[in-house]
Coordinates of C-alpha atoms in Angstrom, one line a residue:
Chain A
X482 CA 0.0 0.0 0.0
X483 CA 1.3 3.4 -0.9
X484 CA 1.8 5.6 2.2
X485 CA 3.1 8.5 0.1
X486 CA 2.0 9.4 -3.4
X487 CA 3.6 12.2 -5.3
X488 CA 2.3 13.1 -8.8
X489 CA 3.9 15.6 -11.2
X490 CA 5.4 17.6 -8.3
X491 CA 6.8 20.9 -9.5
X492 CA 8.4 23.6 -7.4
X493 CA 10.0 26.8 -8.9
X494 CA 12.3 29.3 -7.3
X495 CA 12.4 32.6 -9.2
X496 CA 10.8 31.0 -12.2
X497 CA 13.4 28.2 -12.4
X498 CA 12.1 24.8 -11.7
X499 CA 14.0 23.1 -8.9
X500 CA 11.7 20.1 -8.9
X501 CA 10.3 19.5 -12.3
X502 CA 7.4 17.0 -12.7
X503 CA 8.5 14.4 -10.1
X504 CA 6.3 11.4 -9.5
X505 CA 6.8 8.4 -7.2
X506 CA 5.2 6.5 -4.4
X507 CA 6.5 5.0 -1.2
X508 CA 5.1 1.8 0.1
X509 CA 4.3 1.2 3.7
X510 CA 7.2 -0.4 5.5
X511 CA 10.0 0.2 3.0
X512 CA 13.0 2.4 3.1
X513 CA 12.8 4.7 0.1
X514 CA 15.9 6.5 -0.9
X515 CA 16.2 9.8 -2.8
X516 CA 19.7 10.0 -4.2
X517 CA 21.3 12.7 -6.2
X518 CA 24.0 15.4 -6.2
X519 CA 23.6 18.6 -4.2
X520 CA 21.2 21.0 -5.8
X521 CA 19.3 18.2 -7.6
X522 CA 16.1 19.1 -5.7
X523 CA 16.1 16.2 -3.2
X524 CA 15.5 18.4 -0.1
X525 CA 12.9 20.5 -1.9
X526 CA 11.1 17.4 -2.9
X527 CA 10.9 16.0 0.6
X528 CA 10.0 19.4 2.0
X529 CA 7.0 19.5 -0.3
X530 CA 6.0 16.1 1.0
X531 CA 6.5 17.1 4.6
X532 CA 4.3 20.2 4.1
X533 CA 7.1 22.7 4.6
X534 CA 6.8 24.0 1.1
X535 CA 3.8 24.4 -1.1
X536 CA 4.2 22.8 -4.5
X537 CA 3.6 25.1 -7.6
X538 CA 2.0 22.2 -9.3
X539 CA 1.2 18.5 -8.8
X540 CA -0.3 16.4 -6.0
X541 CA 1.1 15.1 -2.8
X542 CA -0.7 12.6 -0.5
X543 CA 0.9 11.5 2.7
X544 CA -1.0 9.0 4.9
X545 CA -3.9 9.7 2.6
X546 CA -3.9 13.5 3.3
X547 CA -2.7 16.6 1.5
X548 CA 0.0 18.2 3.6
X549 CA -1.6 21.6 2.9
X550 CA -5.2 20.4 3.1
X551 CA -7.7 19.9 5.9
X552 CA -6.0 16.7 7.1
X553 CA -2.6 18.3 7.6
X554 CA -2.8 18.6 11.4
X555 CA -3.6 14.9 11.7
X556 CA -0.9 14.1 9.2
X557 CA 1.7 15.8 11.3
X558 CA 0.9 13.4 14.2
X559 CA 2.0 10.6 11.9
X560 CA 5.3 11.9 10.5
X561 CA 8.7 12.4 12.0
X562 CA 11.2 14.7 10.3
X563 CA 15.0 15.2 10.6
X564 CA 15.7 18.4 8.7
X565 CA 19.0 18.8 7.0
X566 CA 19.7 22.1 8.7
X567 CA 18.0 22.7 12.1
X568 CA 19.4 23.4 15.5
X569 CA 18.2 23.6 19.0
X570 CA 18.7 26.3 21.7
X571 CA 22.2 26.1 23.2
X572 CA 21.0 25.6 26.8
X573 CA 18.4 22.9 26.2
X574 CA 19.4 19.4 27.4
X575 CA 19.1 16.2 25.4
X576 CA 16.4 14.9 27.8
X577 CA 14.5 18.2 27.8
X578 CA 14.5 18.4 24.0
X579 CA 13.1 14.9 23.7
X580 CA 10.6 15.5 26.4
X581 CA 9.4 18.8 24.8
X582 CA 9.0 17.2 21.4
X583 CA 7.3 14.2 22.9
X584 CA 4.7 16.6 24.5
X585 CA 3.6 17.6 21.0
X586 CA 2.3 14.2 20.1
X587 CA -0.7 12.1 21.2
X588 CA 1.2 8.8 21.4
X589 CA 4.9 9.6 21.9
X590 CA 7.7 7.2 22.3
X591 CA 9.5 7.0 25.7
X592 CA 12.2 9.7 25.6
X593 CA 14.4 7.7 28.0
X594 CA 14.3 4.7 25.8
X595 CA 15.2 6.7 22.8
X596 CA 18.1 8.3 24.7
X597 CA 19.5 4.9 25.4
X598 CA 18.8 3.4 22.0
X599 CA 20.6 6.3 20.2
X600 CA 23.6 6.2 22.5
X601 CA 22.9 9.4 24.3
X602 CA 22.5 8.0 27.8
X603 CA 25.6 9.6 29.2
X604 CA 24.6 12.9 27.6
X605 CA 21.0 13.0 28.6
X606 CA 21.6 16.0 30.9
X607 CA 24.1 17.7 28.8
X608 CA 23.3 20.9 27.0
X609 CA 22.9 21.0 23.3
X610 CA 25.8 23.3 22.8
X611 CA 28.2 20.8 24.4
X612 CA 27.3 17.9 22.1
X613 CA 29.6 16.7 19.4
X614 CA 28.4 16.8 15.8
X615 CA 27.6 13.1 15.9
X616 CA 25.7 13.4 19.1
X617 CA 23.7 16.3 17.7
X618 CA 22.9 14.2 14.7
X619 CA 21.7 11.3 16.7
X620 CA 19.6 13.6 18.8
X621 CA 17.9 14.9 15.7
X622 CA 17.2 11.4 14.5
X623 CA 15.8 10.6 18.0
X624 CA 13.6 13.7 17.8
X625 CA 12.3 12.6 14.4
X626 CA 11.2 9.3 16.0
X627 CA 9.9 10.6 19.4
X628 CA 6.3 11.0 18.1
X629 CA 6.2 7.3 17.1
X630 CA 5.7 8.3 13.5
X631 CA 4.4 6.0 10.7
X632 CA 6.7 7.7 8.3
X633 CA 10.1 9.1 9.1
X634 CA 12.0 11.5 6.8
X635 CA 15.7 11.5 7.3
X636 CA 17.6 14.1 5.4
X637 CA 21.4 13.5 5.1
X638 CA 21.2 11.0 7.9
X639 CA 24.9 10.3 8.5
X640 CA 26.4 13.7 7.7
X641 CA 29.0 14.4 10.4
X642 CA 29.2 10.9 11.7
X643 CA 32.4 8.9 11.8
X644 CA 32.4 5.5 9.9
X645 CA 31.7 3.5 13.0
X646 CA 28.8 5.7 14.0
X647 CA 27.4 5.5 10.4
X648 CA 27.3 1.7 10.5
X649 CA 25.6 1.8 13.9
X650 CA 23.1 4.4 12.6
X651 CA 22.4 2.2 9.6
X652 CA 21.6 -0.7 11.9
X653 CA 19.3 1.4 14.0
X654 CA 17.5 2.7 10.9
X655 CA 16.9 -0.9 9.8
X656 CA 15.5 -1.6 13.2
X657 CA 13.2 1.4 12.8
X658 CA 12.0 0.0 9.5
X659 CA 11.6 -3.5 11.0
X660 CA 9.4 -2.0 13.7
X661 CA 7.0 -1.0 10.8
X662 CA 8.0 2.6 10.2
X663 CA 8.3 3.7 6.6
X664 CA 11.5 5.6 6.1
X665 CA 12.2 8.2 3.4
X666 CA 16.0 8.7 3.2
X667 CA 17.6 11.6 1.4
X668 CA 21.2 11.0 0.8
X669 CA 24.2 11.7 -1.5
X670 CA 26.1 8.7 -0.1
X671 CA 26.0 5.7 -2.4
X672 CA 27.0 3.2 0.2
X673 CA 24.3 4.3 2.5
X674 CA 21.6 4.0 -0.1
X675 CA 22.8 0.7 -1.3
X676 CA 23.0 -0.6 2.2
X677 CA 19.6 0.6 3.5
X678 CA 17.2 1.3 0.7
X679 CA 14.6 -1.1 -0.6
X680 CA 14.0 1.3 -3.6
X681 CA 15.9 4.3 -4.8
X682 CA 14.9 7.3 -6.9
X683 CA 17.8 9.0 -8.6
X684 CA 17.1 12.7 -8.9
X685 CA 19.0 15.0 -11.2
X686 CA 18.2 18.6 -12.0
X687 CA 14.8 18.3 -10.5
X688 CA 13.8 15.1 -12.4
X689 CA 13.8 11.4 -11.5
X690 CA 16.1 9.7 -14.0
X691 CA 15.9 6.2 -12.5
X692 CA 13.8 4.5 -9.9
X693 CA 14.4 0.9 -8.9
X694 CA 15.8 -1.3 -6.2
X695 CA 19.6 -0.8 -5.7
X696 CA 20.3 -4.2 -7.3
X697 CA 17.8 -3.4 -10.1
X698 CA 19.7 -0.1 -10.8
X699 CA 23.0 -2.0 -10.9
X700 CA 21.5 -4.6 -13.2
X701 CA 20.1 -1.9 -15.4
X702 CA 23.4 -0.2 -15.6
X703 CA 24.8 -3.3 -17.3
X704 CA 25.2 -5.4 -14.2
X705 CA 28.7 -6.3 -15.5
X706 CA 30.8 -8.4 -13.3
X707 CA 34.5 -9.0 -13.5
X708 CA 36.4 -12.1 -12.7
X709 CA 40.1 -11.6 -12.2
X710 CA 42.8 -14.2 -11.6
X711 CA 46.4 -15.2 -12.3
X712 CA 46.8 -18.4 -14.2
X713 CA 49.7 -20.5 -12.9
X714 CA 49.9 -22.4 -16.2
X715 CA 49.7 -21.1 -19.8
X716 CA 46.1 -20.2 -20.7
X717 CA 44.6 -19.9 -24.1
X718 CA 42.0 -17.1 -24.1
X719 CA 39.8 -19.0 -26.5
X720 CA 39.2 -21.5 -23.8
X721 CA 37.2 -18.9 -21.9
X722 CA 36.0 -16.4 -24.5
X723 CA 33.5 -18.8 -26.0
X724 CA 31.8 -19.7 -22.6
X725 CA 28.2 -18.7 -22.1
X726 CA 27.8 -15.3 -20.5
X727 CA 31.4 -14.2 -21.1
X728 CA 31.6 -10.8 -22.8
X729 CA 35.3 -10.1 -22.9
X730 CA 38.7 -11.3 -21.9
X731 CA 41.7 -9.1 -21.4
X732 CA 45.1 -9.4 -19.9
X733 CA 47.3 -7.0 -17.9
X734 CA 50.6 -8.4 -17.1
X735 CA 50.0 -11.9 -15.7
X736 CA 46.5 -11.1 -14.7
X737 CA 43.5 -12.2 -16.7
X738 CA 40.2 -10.2 -16.5
X739 CA 37.0 -11.7 -17.7
X740 CA 33.8 -9.7 -17.9
X741 CA 30.4 -11.2 -18.3
X742 CA 27.0 -11.5 -16.8
X743 CA 24.7 -14.2 -15.5
X744 CA 26.5 -17.3 -14.2
X745 CA 29.6 -16.8 -16.3
X746 CA 31.9 -17.0 -13.3
X747 CA 31.1 -20.6 -12.4
X748 CA 31.4 -21.4 -16.2
X749 CA 34.9 -20.0 -16.2
X750 CA 36.1 -21.7 -13.0
X751 CA 34.6 -25.0 -14.2
X752 CA 36.5 -24.7 -17.5
X753 CA 39.7 -23.9 -15.7
X754 CA 39.3 -26.9 -13.4
X755 CA 38.5 -29.1 -16.3
X756 CA 41.7 -28.1 -18.0
X757 CA 43.7 -28.5 -14.8
X758 CA 44.8 -24.8 -14.8
X759 CA 45.4 -23.7 -11.3
X760 CA 44.9 -20.0 -10.6
X761 CA 45.8 -17.6 -7.8
X762 CA 44.3 -14.2 -6.7
X763 CA 40.8 -15.3 -7.9
X764 CA 38.4 -12.4 -7.3
X765 CA 34.9 -11.8 -8.5
X766 CA 33.9 -8.1 -8.5
X767 CA 30.4 -7.0 -8.8
X768 CA 29.7 -3.4 -9.9
X769 CA 28.4 -1.3 -7.0
X770 CA 25.7 1.3 -7.0
X771 CA 28.3 4.0 -7.5
X772 CA 29.4 2.4 -10.8
X773 CA 25.8 2.0 -11.8
X774 CA 25.2 5.6 -11.0
X775 CA 28.0 6.7 -13.2
X776 CA 26.6 4.5 -16.1
X777 CA 23.0 5.7 -15.6
X778 CA 23.7 9.4 -15.2
X779 CA 27.0 9.9 -17.0
X780 CA 28.4 11.7 -14.0
X781 CA 29.7 11.1 -10.5
X782 CA 28.2 12.6 -7.4
X783 CA 31.6 14.0 -6.5
X784 CA 32.0 16.1 -9.6
X785 CA 28.5 17.4 -9.2
X786 CA 29.3 18.2 -5.7
X787 CA 32.2 20.4 -6.7
X788 CA 30.1 22.7 -8.7
Chain B
X1214 CA 2.1 25.3 24.2
X1215 CA 2.4 25.3 28.0
X1216 CA 5.4 22.9 27.6
X1217 CA 7.0 25.3 25.2
X1218 CA 6.5 28.3 27.5
X1219 CA 7.9 26.4 30.5
X1220 CA 10.9 25.4 28.4
X1221 CA 11.4 29.0 27.2
X1222 CA 11.3 30.1 30.9
X1223 CA 14.0 27.6 31.8
X1224 CA 16.1 28.6 28.9
X1225 CA 15.8 32.3 29.8
X1226 CA 16.9 31.6 33.4
X1227 CA 19.9 29.7 32.1
X1228 CA 20.7 32.6 29.8
X1229 CA 21.9 34.6 32.8
X1230 CA 22.9 37.7 30.9
X1231 CA 19.3 38.6 30.3
X1232 CA 18.3 38.4 33.9
X1233 CA 21.4 40.4 35.0
X1234 CA 20.6 43.3 32.7
X1235 CA 16.9 43.3 33.1
X1236 CA 16.6 42.8 36.8
X1237 CA 19.9 43.4 38.5
X1238 CA 21.2 46.4 36.5
X1239 CA 18.1 48.7 37.1
X1240 CA 18.0 47.6 40.8
X1241 CA 21.7 48.4 41.1
X1242 CA 21.1 51.8 39.6
X1243 CA 18.3 52.5 42.0
X1244 CA 20.5 51.5 45.0
X1245 CA 23.5 53.5 43.7
X1246 CA 21.6 56.7 43.0
X1247 CA 19.2 56.2 45.9
X1248 CA 22.0 56.0 48.4
X1249 CA 23.8 59.1 47.0
X1250 CA 20.8 61.4 47.0
X1251 CA 19.3 63.2 50.0
X1252 CA 15.7 62.1 49.4
X1253 CA 14.3 65.6 48.6
X1254 CA 12.0 66.2 45.8
X1255 CA 13.8 67.7 42.8
X1256 CA 11.8 70.7 41.6
X1257 CA 12.7 70.2 38.0
X1258 CA 12.0 66.4 38.0
X1259 CA 8.9 66.8 40.2
X1260 CA 10.0 63.7 42.2
X1261 CA 12.9 62.4 44.3
X1262 CA 16.0 61.2 42.6
X1263 CA 15.2 57.6 43.7
X1264 CA 11.7 57.9 42.3
X1265 CA 13.2 59.2 39.0
X1266 CA 15.8 56.5 38.8
X1267 CA 13.3 53.7 39.6
X1268 CA 11.2 54.9 36.6
X1269 CA 14.4 55.1 34.4
X1270 CA 15.4 51.6 35.5
X1271 CA 12.0 50.3 34.5
X1272 CA 12.5 52.0 31.1
X1273 CA 15.8 50.4 30.7
X1274 CA 14.4 47.0 31.6
X1275 CA 11.5 47.2 29.2
X1276 CA 13.8 48.6 26.4
X1277 CA 16.3 45.8 26.8
X1278 CA 13.5 43.2 26.6
X1279 CA 11.8 44.7 23.6
X1280 CA 14.7 46.0 21.6
X1281 CA 17.3 43.3 22.2
X1282 CA 16.0 40.1 23.9
X1283 CA 12.9 39.5 21.8
X1284 CA 14.5 40.2 18.4
X1285 CA 17.7 38.5 19.1
X1286 CA 16.0 35.4 20.4
X1287 CA 13.5 35.1 17.7
X1288 CA 15.9 35.8 14.8
X1289 CA 18.2 33.2 16.3
X1290 CA 15.4 30.6 16.5
X1291 CA 14.6 31.3 12.9
X1292 CA 18.2 31.3 11.8
X1293 CA 18.7 27.9 13.5
X1294 CA 15.7 26.4 11.7
X1295 CA 13.8 25.9 14.9
X1296 CA 10.6 27.5 13.5
X1297 CA 10.7 25.2 10.5
X1298 CA 11.4 22.2 12.7
X1299 CA 8.3 23.0 14.7
X1300 CA 6.3 23.4 11.5
X1301 CA 6.6 19.6 10.8
X1302 CA 5.4 18.7 14.2
X1303 CA 1.8 18.9 15.6
X1304 CA 3.1 22.1 17.4
X1305 CA 2.8 25.3 15.4
X1306 CA 5.8 27.7 14.9
X1307 CA 3.8 30.7 16.2
X1308 CA 3.5 29.0 19.5
X1309 CA 7.2 29.7 20.0
X1310 CA 6.6 33.5 19.4
X1311 CA 3.7 33.5 21.9
X1312 CA 5.8 31.6 24.4
X1313 CA 8.6 34.1 24.0
X1314 CA 6.2 37.0 24.6
X1315 CA 4.7 35.4 27.6
X1316 CA 8.1 34.7 29.2
X1317 CA 9.3 38.2 28.4
X1318 CA 6.1 39.7 29.9
X1319 CA 6.8 37.7 33.0
X1320 CA 10.3 39.0 33.1
X1321 CA 9.1 42.6 32.7
X1322 CA 6.7 42.1 35.5
X1323 CA 9.4 40.7 37.8
X1324 CA 11.7 43.6 36.9
X1325 CA 8.8 46.0 37.7
X1326 CA 8.0 44.4 41.0
X1327 CA 11.7 44.4 42.1
X1328 CA 11.9 48.2 41.3
X1329 CA 8.6 49.0 43.0
X1330 CA 9.4 47.0 46.1
X1331 CA 13.0 48.1 46.3
X1332 CA 12.1 51.7 45.8
X1333 CA 9.3 51.6 48.3
X1334 CA 11.2 49.7 51.0
X1335 CA 14.6 51.1 50.5
X1336 CA 14.1 54.7 49.4
X1337 CA 10.6 55.7 50.3
X1338 CA 9.5 55.9 46.6
X1339 CA 5.7 55.7 46.8
X1340 CA 4.0 52.9 44.9
X1341 CA 2.2 54.1 41.8
X1342 CA -0.4 56.6 42.9
X1343 CA -2.7 55.9 40.0
X1344 CA -2.3 52.1 39.7
X1345 CA -4.9 51.8 36.9
X1346 CA -3.1 54.4 34.7
X1347 CA 0.2 52.8 35.6
X1348 CA -1.0 49.4 34.5
X1349 CA -2.3 50.8 31.3
X1350 CA 1.0 52.7 30.6
X1351 CA 2.9 49.5 31.4
X1352 CA 0.8 47.4 29.0
X1353 CA 0.9 49.9 26.2
X1354 CA 4.7 50.5 26.6
X1355 CA 5.3 46.8 26.6
X1356 CA 3.0 46.3 23.6
X1357 CA 4.8 49.0 21.6
X1358 CA 8.3 47.7 22.5
X1359 CA 7.3 44.1 21.7
X1360 CA 5.8 45.1 18.4
X1361 CA 9.1 46.9 17.5
X1362 CA 11.1 43.9 18.7
X1363 CA 9.0 41.6 16.5
X1364 CA 9.5 43.9 13.6
X1365 CA 13.2 43.8 14.1
X1366 CA 13.0 40.0 14.3
X1367 CA 11.0 40.1 11.1
X1368 CA 13.6 42.0 9.0
X1369 CA 16.8 40.7 10.6
X1370 CA 18.2 37.6 8.8
X1371 CA 20.3 36.3 11.7
X1372 CA 20.3 36.5 15.4
X1373 CA 23.4 38.7 15.3
X1374 CA 21.8 41.2 12.9
X1375 CA 18.7 41.2 15.1
X1376 CA 20.9 42.1 18.1
X1377 CA 22.7 44.7 16.1
X1378 CA 19.6 46.5 14.9
X1379 CA 18.2 46.2 18.4
X1380 CA 21.2 48.0 19.8
X1381 CA 21.0 50.7 17.1
X1382 CA 17.4 51.3 18.2
X1383 CA 18.1 50.9 21.9
X1384 CA 20.7 53.6 22.5
X1385 CA 19.0 56.6 20.7
X1386 CA 15.7 55.5 22.3
X1387 CA 17.4 55.8 25.8
X1388 CA 18.6 59.3 24.9
X1389 CA 15.2 60.5 23.7
X1390 CA 13.5 58.9 26.7
X1391 CA 15.8 60.9 29.0
X1392 CA 17.7 58.0 30.5
X1393 CA 21.1 59.7 30.0
X1394 CA 19.9 63.2 30.7
X1395 CA 16.4 63.7 32.1
X1396 CA 14.1 65.0 29.4
X1397 CA 13.4 68.0 31.6
X1398 CA 17.0 69.1 30.9
X1399 CA 16.9 68.5 27.2
X1400 CA 16.3 71.4 24.7
X1401 CA 12.7 71.8 23.7
X1402 CA 12.9 70.3 20.2
X1403 CA 14.5 67.1 21.5
X1404 CA 11.8 66.9 24.2
X1405 CA 9.2 67.0 21.5
X1406 CA 11.0 64.4 19.5
X1407 CA 11.2 62.2 22.6
X1408 CA 7.4 62.5 23.0
X1409 CA 7.0 60.6 19.8
X1410 CA 9.4 57.8 20.4
X1411 CA 8.0 54.6 22.0
X1412 CA 10.3 54.6 25.0
X1413 CA 10.0 58.4 25.5
X1414 CA 6.2 58.3 25.4
X1415 CA 6.2 55.2 27.6
X1416 CA 8.5 56.7 30.3
X1417 CA 6.4 59.8 30.3
X1418 CA 3.2 57.8 30.8
X1419 CA 4.8 55.6 33.5
X1420 CA 6.3 58.5 35.4
X1421 CA 3.0 60.5 35.3
X1422 CA 0.9 57.6 36.6
X1423 CA 3.6 56.7 39.2
X1424 CA 3.5 60.2 40.7
X1425 CA -0.3 60.4 40.5
X1426 CA -0.8 62.4 37.3
X1427 CA -3.0 61.2 34.5
X1428 CA -0.8 60.3 31.5
X1429 CA -1.4 62.6 28.6
X1430 CA -3.5 61.4 25.8
X1431 CA -0.7 62.2 23.4
X1432 CA 1.7 59.7 25.0
X1433 CA -1.0 56.9 25.2
X1434 CA -1.8 57.5 21.5
X1435 CA 1.8 57.5 20.5
X1436 CA 2.3 54.1 22.3
X1437 CA -0.8 52.7 20.7
X1438 CA 0.2 53.9 17.3
X1439 CA 3.7 52.2 17.6
X1440 CA 2.1 49.0 18.8
X1441 CA -0.4 48.9 15.9
X1442 CA 1.9 50.1 13.1
X1443 CA 5.0 48.1 14.1
X1444 CA 2.8 45.1 15.0
X1445 CA 1.1 45.1 11.6
X1446 CA 4.4 45.5 9.7
X1447 CA 5.9 42.6 11.8
X1448 CA 3.0 40.4 10.9
X1449 CA 3.3 41.4 7.3
X1450 CA 7.0 40.8 7.0
X1451 CA 7.7 38.0 9.5
X1452 CA 9.5 35.1 7.8
X1453 CA 9.4 31.6 9.4
X1454 CA 12.5 30.5 7.7

């Protein structure tokens, strides 16, 4: 069941469309990713869905209601939002902030439980201004969840977190999803999206250029896999190049690289075994989402970021 | 809403600077000048030095609240995205404005009570002789200053700008209201100009009602006009993000 439906969403700033005819839906219980370079319109899109911005054209339904319509107040009981840029007063403590936000909702989560789950127990009575970047980020995620939302919007979830904290955060976000909360994740980190998302929309210059599961996107980008190895005995390329699924064989120094798709890798290893050719450094590489992204969009996020 | 107001109260108490300037500074002025004067009625001021300083202290407290605390706090809250953050919860962003005004009204009342009691007990300054007029003058002055504070918060992009504009309004206001030099000693044109400033009109009305005179209609009208005009402009230009 679609918990969010967006149809032909358009938002212009100064006559220039920042979001240009975007349509997608988010199913209940999934983690839906919105991936794209800075300035692609990701944040504007989710802000229209959250009700922070009024679309210039198109329709948005969240939990069956229009974020700017009569059901908006009820809708806000059911969503939790972590904004990309939002801060708290310097002197408020972690526990106070969670308690205050909990008071806004009819059926809030237990702030103390959230404090523990998000690793802020030692900081519960610390003031906001004394928290590290990572602690602030975790507090914002906890604040997004304190209302026991049905849909959580997380914008640039792991910005400012160290690698270890990122992985921990990913695990917790999966727990959130497993508890039945639908998650909309805005990100420009490939690994994060690949790790977490059930489906991903790639947004570029205000338009969705691809929408699929992460593995679907990788598949669609060619899904090429590479098998590399060093033969320990002379190897005739023709032995391999004719095998089903193999698309190419090349050599660099003593290393053979075979590209292909489907089950070509086991075909290759079987053929090698049959011919009693021992190999070393055997590695199978599967293209990741970042390679797929480059193939699908013709650019990398990094170069877009630099603009 | 109540939770927000209580939280804003706690935050204000933690922000000790505001309390020091609004409550302790006027009280300290009253004690300092009260102790160094002989308690006779100054013919030109029409009241004792202590009575005059108590009124001036009240003017300072209200001006600090309206011209600096309100705009700096609200502009900071907006700059930090806190108003937007509230917009995506069942709470409404304007609750935070209301909470701020409630807390600052409470602060103004505390400052007033401290000055009234300290003046009465310590230096024989009579309590306001016309309490009804005094209350009206207090309410109108606070409304005018809050409206200006909100207007500054509306146009200032950041908390720092808000504070800067507030200061730029604060110091000339103090001059025209006769805080540095009593208005009675200012040249006539400056006195007239002062009558039309919010703090000038406010202090006139507060001093008049304190000493038992009826505030002049001009001053009450000037205060009302500031409240309405600045309040309308603030509502028109206030940005939530």
